[in-house]
PDB file of C-alpha atoms in Angstrom:
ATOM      1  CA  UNK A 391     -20.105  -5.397  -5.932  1.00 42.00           C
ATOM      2  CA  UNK A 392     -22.621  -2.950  -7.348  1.00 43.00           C
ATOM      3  CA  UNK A 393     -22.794  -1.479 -10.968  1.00 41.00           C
ATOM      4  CA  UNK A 394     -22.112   1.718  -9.693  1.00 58.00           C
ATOM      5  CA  UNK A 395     -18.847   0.942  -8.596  1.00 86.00           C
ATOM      6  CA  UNK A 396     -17.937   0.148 -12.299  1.00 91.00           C
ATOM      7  CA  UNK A 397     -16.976   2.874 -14.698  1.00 91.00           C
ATOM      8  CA  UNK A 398     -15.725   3.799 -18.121  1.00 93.00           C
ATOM      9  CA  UNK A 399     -12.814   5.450 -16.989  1.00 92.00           C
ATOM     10  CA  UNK A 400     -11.750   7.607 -20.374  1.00 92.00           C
ATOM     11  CA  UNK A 401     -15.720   8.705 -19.967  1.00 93.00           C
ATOM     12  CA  UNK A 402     -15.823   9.377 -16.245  1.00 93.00           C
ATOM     13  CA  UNK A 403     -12.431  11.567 -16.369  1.00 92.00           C
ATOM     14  CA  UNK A 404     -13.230  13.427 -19.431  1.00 94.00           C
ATOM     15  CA  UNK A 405     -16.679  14.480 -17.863  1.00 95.00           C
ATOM     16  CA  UNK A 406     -15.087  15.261 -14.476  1.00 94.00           C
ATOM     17  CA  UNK A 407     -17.479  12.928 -12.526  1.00 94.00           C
ATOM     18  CA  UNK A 408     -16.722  11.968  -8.871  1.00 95.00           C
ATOM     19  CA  UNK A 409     -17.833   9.047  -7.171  1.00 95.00           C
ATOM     20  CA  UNK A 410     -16.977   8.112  -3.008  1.00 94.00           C
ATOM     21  CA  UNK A 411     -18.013   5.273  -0.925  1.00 94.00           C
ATOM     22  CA  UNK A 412     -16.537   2.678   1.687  1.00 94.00           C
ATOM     23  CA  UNK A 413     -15.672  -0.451   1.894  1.00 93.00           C
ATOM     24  CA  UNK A 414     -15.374  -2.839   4.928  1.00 92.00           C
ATOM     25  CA  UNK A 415     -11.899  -4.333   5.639  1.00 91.00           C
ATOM     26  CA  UNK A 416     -13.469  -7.941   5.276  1.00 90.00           C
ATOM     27  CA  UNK A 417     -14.363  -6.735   1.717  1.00 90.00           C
ATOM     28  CA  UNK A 418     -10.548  -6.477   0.370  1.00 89.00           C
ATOM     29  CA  UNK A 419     -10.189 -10.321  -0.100  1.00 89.00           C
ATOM     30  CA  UNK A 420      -6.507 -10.381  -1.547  1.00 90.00           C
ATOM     31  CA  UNK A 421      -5.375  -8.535   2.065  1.00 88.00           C
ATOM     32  CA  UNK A 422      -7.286 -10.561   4.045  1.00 87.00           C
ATOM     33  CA  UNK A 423      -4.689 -12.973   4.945  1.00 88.00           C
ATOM     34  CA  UNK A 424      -2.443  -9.872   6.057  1.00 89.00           C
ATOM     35  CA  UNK A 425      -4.993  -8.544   7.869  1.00 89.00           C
ATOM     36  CA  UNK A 426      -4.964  -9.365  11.884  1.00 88.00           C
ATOM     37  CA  UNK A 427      -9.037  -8.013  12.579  1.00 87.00           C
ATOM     38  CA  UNK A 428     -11.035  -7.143   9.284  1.00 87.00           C
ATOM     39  CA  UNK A 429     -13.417  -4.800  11.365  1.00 89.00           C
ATOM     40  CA  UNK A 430     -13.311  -1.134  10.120  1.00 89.00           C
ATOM     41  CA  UNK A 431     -14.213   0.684   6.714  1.00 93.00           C
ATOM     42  CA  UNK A 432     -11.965   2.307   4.267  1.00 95.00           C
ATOM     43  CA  UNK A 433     -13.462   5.432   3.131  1.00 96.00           C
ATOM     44  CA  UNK A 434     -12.509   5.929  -0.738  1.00 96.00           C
ATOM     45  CA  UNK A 435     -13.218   9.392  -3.416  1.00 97.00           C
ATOM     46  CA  UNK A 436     -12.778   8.982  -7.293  1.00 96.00           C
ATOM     47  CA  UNK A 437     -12.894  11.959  -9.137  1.00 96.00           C
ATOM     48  CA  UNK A 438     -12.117  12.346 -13.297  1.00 94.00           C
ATOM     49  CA  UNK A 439     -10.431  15.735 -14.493  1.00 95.00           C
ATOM     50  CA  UNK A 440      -8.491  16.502 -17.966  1.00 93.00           C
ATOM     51  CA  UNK A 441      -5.116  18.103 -17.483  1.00 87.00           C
ATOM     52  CA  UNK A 442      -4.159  21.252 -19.278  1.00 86.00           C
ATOM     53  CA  UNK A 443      -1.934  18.986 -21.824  1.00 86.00           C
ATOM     54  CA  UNK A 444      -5.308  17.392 -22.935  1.00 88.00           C
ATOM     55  CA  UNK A 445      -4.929  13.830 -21.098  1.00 90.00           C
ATOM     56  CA  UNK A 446      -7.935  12.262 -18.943  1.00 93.00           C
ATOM     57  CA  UNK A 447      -6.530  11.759 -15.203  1.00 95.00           C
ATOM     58  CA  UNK A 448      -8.453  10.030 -12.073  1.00 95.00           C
ATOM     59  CA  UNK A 449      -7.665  10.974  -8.896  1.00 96.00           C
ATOM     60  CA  UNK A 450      -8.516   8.416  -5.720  1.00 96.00           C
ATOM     61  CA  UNK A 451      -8.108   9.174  -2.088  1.00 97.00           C
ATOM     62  CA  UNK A 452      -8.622   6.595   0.337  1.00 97.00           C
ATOM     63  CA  UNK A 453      -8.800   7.256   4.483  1.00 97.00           C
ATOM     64  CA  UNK A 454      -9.394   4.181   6.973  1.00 95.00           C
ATOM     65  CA  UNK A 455      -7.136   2.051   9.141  1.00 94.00           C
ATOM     66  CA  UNK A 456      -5.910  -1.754   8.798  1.00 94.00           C
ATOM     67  CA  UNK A 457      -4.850  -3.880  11.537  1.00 93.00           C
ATOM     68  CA  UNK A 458      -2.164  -6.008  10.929  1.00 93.00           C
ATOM     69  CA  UNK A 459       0.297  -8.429  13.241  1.00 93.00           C
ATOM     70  CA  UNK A 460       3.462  -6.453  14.852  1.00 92.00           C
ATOM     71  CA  UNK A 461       6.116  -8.367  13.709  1.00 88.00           C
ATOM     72  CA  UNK A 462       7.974  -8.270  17.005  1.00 86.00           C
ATOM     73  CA  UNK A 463       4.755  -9.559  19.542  1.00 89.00           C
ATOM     74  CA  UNK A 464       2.042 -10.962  16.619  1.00 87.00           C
ATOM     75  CA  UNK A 465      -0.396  -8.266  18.731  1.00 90.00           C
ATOM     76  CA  UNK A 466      -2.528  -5.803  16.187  1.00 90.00           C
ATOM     77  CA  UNK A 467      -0.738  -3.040  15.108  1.00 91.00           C
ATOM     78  CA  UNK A 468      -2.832  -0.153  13.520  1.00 91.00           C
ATOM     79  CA  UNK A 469      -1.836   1.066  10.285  1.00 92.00           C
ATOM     80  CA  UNK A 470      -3.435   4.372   9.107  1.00 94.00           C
ATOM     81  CA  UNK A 471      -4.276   4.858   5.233  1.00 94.00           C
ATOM     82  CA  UNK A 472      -4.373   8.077   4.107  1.00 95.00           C
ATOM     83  CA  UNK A 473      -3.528   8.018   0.511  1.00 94.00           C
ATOM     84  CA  UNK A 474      -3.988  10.220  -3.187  1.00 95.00           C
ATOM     85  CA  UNK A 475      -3.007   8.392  -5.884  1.00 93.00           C
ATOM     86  CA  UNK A 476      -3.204  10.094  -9.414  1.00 93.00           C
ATOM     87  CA  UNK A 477      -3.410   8.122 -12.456  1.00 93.00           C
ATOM     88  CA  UNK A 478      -3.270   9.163 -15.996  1.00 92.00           C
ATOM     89  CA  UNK A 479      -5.103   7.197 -18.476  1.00 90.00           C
ATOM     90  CA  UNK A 480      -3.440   5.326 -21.454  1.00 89.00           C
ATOM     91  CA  UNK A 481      -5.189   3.809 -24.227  1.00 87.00           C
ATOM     92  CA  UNK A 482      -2.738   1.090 -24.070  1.00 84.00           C
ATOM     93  CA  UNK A 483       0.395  -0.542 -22.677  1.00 79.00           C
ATOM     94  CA  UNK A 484       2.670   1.217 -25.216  1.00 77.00           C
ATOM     95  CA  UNK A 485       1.355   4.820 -23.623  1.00 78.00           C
ATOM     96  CA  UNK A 486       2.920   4.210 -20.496  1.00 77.00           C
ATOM     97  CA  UNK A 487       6.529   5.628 -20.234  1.00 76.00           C
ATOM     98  CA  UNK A 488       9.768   3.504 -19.853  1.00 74.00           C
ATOM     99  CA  UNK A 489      11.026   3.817 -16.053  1.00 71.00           C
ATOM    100  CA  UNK A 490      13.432   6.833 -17.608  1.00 66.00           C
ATOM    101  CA  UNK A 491      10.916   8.717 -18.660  1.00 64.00           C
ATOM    102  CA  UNK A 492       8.022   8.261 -16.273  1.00 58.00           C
ATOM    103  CA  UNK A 493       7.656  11.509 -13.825  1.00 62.00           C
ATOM    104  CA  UNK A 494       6.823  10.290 -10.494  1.00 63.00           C
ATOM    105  CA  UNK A 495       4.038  12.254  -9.611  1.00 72.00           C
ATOM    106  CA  UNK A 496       1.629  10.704 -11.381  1.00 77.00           C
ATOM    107  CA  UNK A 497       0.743   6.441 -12.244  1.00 85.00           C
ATOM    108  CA  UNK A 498      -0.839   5.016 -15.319  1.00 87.00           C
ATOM    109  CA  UNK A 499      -3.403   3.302 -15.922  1.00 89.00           C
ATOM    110  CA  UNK A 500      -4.838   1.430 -19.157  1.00 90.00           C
ATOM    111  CA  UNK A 501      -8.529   2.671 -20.013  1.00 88.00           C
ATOM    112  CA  UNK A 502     -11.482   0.216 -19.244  1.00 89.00           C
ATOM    113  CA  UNK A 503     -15.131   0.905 -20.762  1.00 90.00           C
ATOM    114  CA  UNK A 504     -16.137  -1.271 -17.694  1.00 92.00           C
ATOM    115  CA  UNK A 505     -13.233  -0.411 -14.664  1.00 93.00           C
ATOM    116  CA  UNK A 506     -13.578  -1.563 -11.279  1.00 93.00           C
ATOM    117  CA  UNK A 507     -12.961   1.023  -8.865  1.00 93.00           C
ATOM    118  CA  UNK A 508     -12.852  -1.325  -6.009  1.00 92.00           C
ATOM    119  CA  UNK A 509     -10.344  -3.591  -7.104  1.00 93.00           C
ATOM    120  CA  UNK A 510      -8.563  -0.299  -8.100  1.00 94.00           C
ATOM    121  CA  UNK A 511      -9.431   0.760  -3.951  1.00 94.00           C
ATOM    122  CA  UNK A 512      -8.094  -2.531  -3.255  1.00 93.00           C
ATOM    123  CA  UNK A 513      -4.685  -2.826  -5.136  1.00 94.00           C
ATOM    124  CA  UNK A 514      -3.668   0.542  -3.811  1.00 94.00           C
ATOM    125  CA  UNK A 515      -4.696  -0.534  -0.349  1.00 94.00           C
ATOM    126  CA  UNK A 516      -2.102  -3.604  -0.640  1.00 93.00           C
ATOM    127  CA  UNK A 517       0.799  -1.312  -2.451  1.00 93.00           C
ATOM    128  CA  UNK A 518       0.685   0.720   0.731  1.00 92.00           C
ATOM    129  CA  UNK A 519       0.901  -1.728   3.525  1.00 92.00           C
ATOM    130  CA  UNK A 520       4.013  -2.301   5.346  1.00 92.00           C
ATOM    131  CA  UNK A 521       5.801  -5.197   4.419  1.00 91.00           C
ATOM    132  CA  UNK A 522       6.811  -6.032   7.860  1.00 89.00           C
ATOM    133  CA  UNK A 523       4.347  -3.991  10.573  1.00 90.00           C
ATOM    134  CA  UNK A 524       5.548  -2.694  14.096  1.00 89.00           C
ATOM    135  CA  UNK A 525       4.650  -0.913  17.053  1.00 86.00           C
ATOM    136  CA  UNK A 526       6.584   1.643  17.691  1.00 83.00           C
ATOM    137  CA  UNK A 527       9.550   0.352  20.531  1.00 81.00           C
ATOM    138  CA  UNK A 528       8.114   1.903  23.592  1.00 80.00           C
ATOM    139  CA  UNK A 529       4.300   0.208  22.451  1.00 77.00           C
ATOM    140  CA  UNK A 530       5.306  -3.025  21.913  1.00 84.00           C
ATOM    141  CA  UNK A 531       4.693  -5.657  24.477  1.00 81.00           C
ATOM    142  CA  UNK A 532       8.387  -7.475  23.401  1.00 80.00           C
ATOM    143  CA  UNK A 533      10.887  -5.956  26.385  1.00 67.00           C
ATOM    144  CA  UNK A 534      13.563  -3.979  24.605  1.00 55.00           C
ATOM    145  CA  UNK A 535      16.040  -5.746  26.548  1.00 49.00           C
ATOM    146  CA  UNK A 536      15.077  -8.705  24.448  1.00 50.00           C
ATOM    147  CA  UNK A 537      15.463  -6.664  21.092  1.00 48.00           C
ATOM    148  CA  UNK A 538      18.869  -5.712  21.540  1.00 52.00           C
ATOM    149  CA  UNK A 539      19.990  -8.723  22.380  1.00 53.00           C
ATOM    150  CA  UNK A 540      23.799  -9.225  21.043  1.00 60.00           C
ATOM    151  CA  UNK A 541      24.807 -12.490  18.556  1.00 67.00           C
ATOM    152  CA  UNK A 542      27.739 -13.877  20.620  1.00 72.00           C
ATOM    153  CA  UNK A 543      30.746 -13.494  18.612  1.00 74.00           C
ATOM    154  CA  UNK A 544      31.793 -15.706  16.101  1.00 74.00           C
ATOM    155  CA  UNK A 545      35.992 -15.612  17.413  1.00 74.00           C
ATOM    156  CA  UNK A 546      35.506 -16.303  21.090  1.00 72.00           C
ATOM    157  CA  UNK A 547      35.674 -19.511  21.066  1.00 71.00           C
ATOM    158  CA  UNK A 548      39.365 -18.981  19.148  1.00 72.00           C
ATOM    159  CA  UNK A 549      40.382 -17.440  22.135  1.00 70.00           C
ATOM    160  CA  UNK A 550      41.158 -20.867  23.958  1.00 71.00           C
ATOM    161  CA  UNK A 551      43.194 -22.103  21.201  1.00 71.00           C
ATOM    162  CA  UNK A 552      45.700 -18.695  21.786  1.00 67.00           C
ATOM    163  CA  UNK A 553      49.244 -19.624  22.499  1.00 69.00           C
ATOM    164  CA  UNK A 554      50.844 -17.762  25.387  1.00 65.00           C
ATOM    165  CA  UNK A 555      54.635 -17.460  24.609  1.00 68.00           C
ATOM    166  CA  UNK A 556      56.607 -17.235  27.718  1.00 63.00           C
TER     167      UNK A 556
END
């Protein structure tokens, strides 16, 4: 990794800076293992702003695709990214809203003098994977006849023990 690709976030918000690069998919070591090719890029923006209520915010978007194992045939499945996560920044743990309070919209973050923005690329990448990839029915090489198959059920074999009253 390269020094510009580490920032003091508090800094780079409040003086609405914007960086953007990419990254290969070989790069994002924790999602390697999930990972079924690691050719491609992700393409990733990070800009700072300062809401009207006074607190520092970053802003990433990140555009590329992943391919992972279908789940149904182990073939590559391609899963787009195309996400904007917004982050406000906290000086500290005890900043960050209980679950009842915290608003949706936006995450939190803790301030860093020396922030990563790759690992930050990176853990959003894995939070948006799918935990079990497919191809959609009609693209996957499994035969639907073979996905609907039915359990047998559990009471015919009760059937021979039925007592036929004459």
């Amino acid at each position: 990794m390269t020094a510009q690709h580490i920032i003091n976030s508090l800094e780079f918000a409040r003086k609405k800076l914007e960086i953007h690069g990419t990254i290969e998919n070989s790069q994002l070591l924790r999602a390697r293992d999930l990972m079924s090719s690691h050719a491609g890029i992700i393409e990733w923006a990070l800009s700072g702003s300062v809401g009207l209520d006074g607190k520092s915010k970053l802003t990433l978007l990140i555009k590329g695709v992943v391919q992972m194992p279908c789940q149904r045939c182990l073939e590559s499945v391609s899963v787009d990214l195309n996400l904007k996560s917004e982050f406000i920044l906290v000086r500290d743990d005890s900043e960050i809203p209980s679950e009842d309070d915290d608003v949706d919209e936006y995450d939190y973050l803790v301030a860093d003098a020396e922030m990563d923005v790759l690992a930050l690329v990176e853990d959003e990448v894995l939070l948006t994977l799918p935990y079990a990839p497919k191809h959609s029915v009609e693209d996957c090489s499994v035969k639907s006849e073979q996905l609907e198959t039915k359990a047998p059920n559990p009471f015919a074999a009760l059937r021979d023990f039925k007592v036929v009253k004459k």
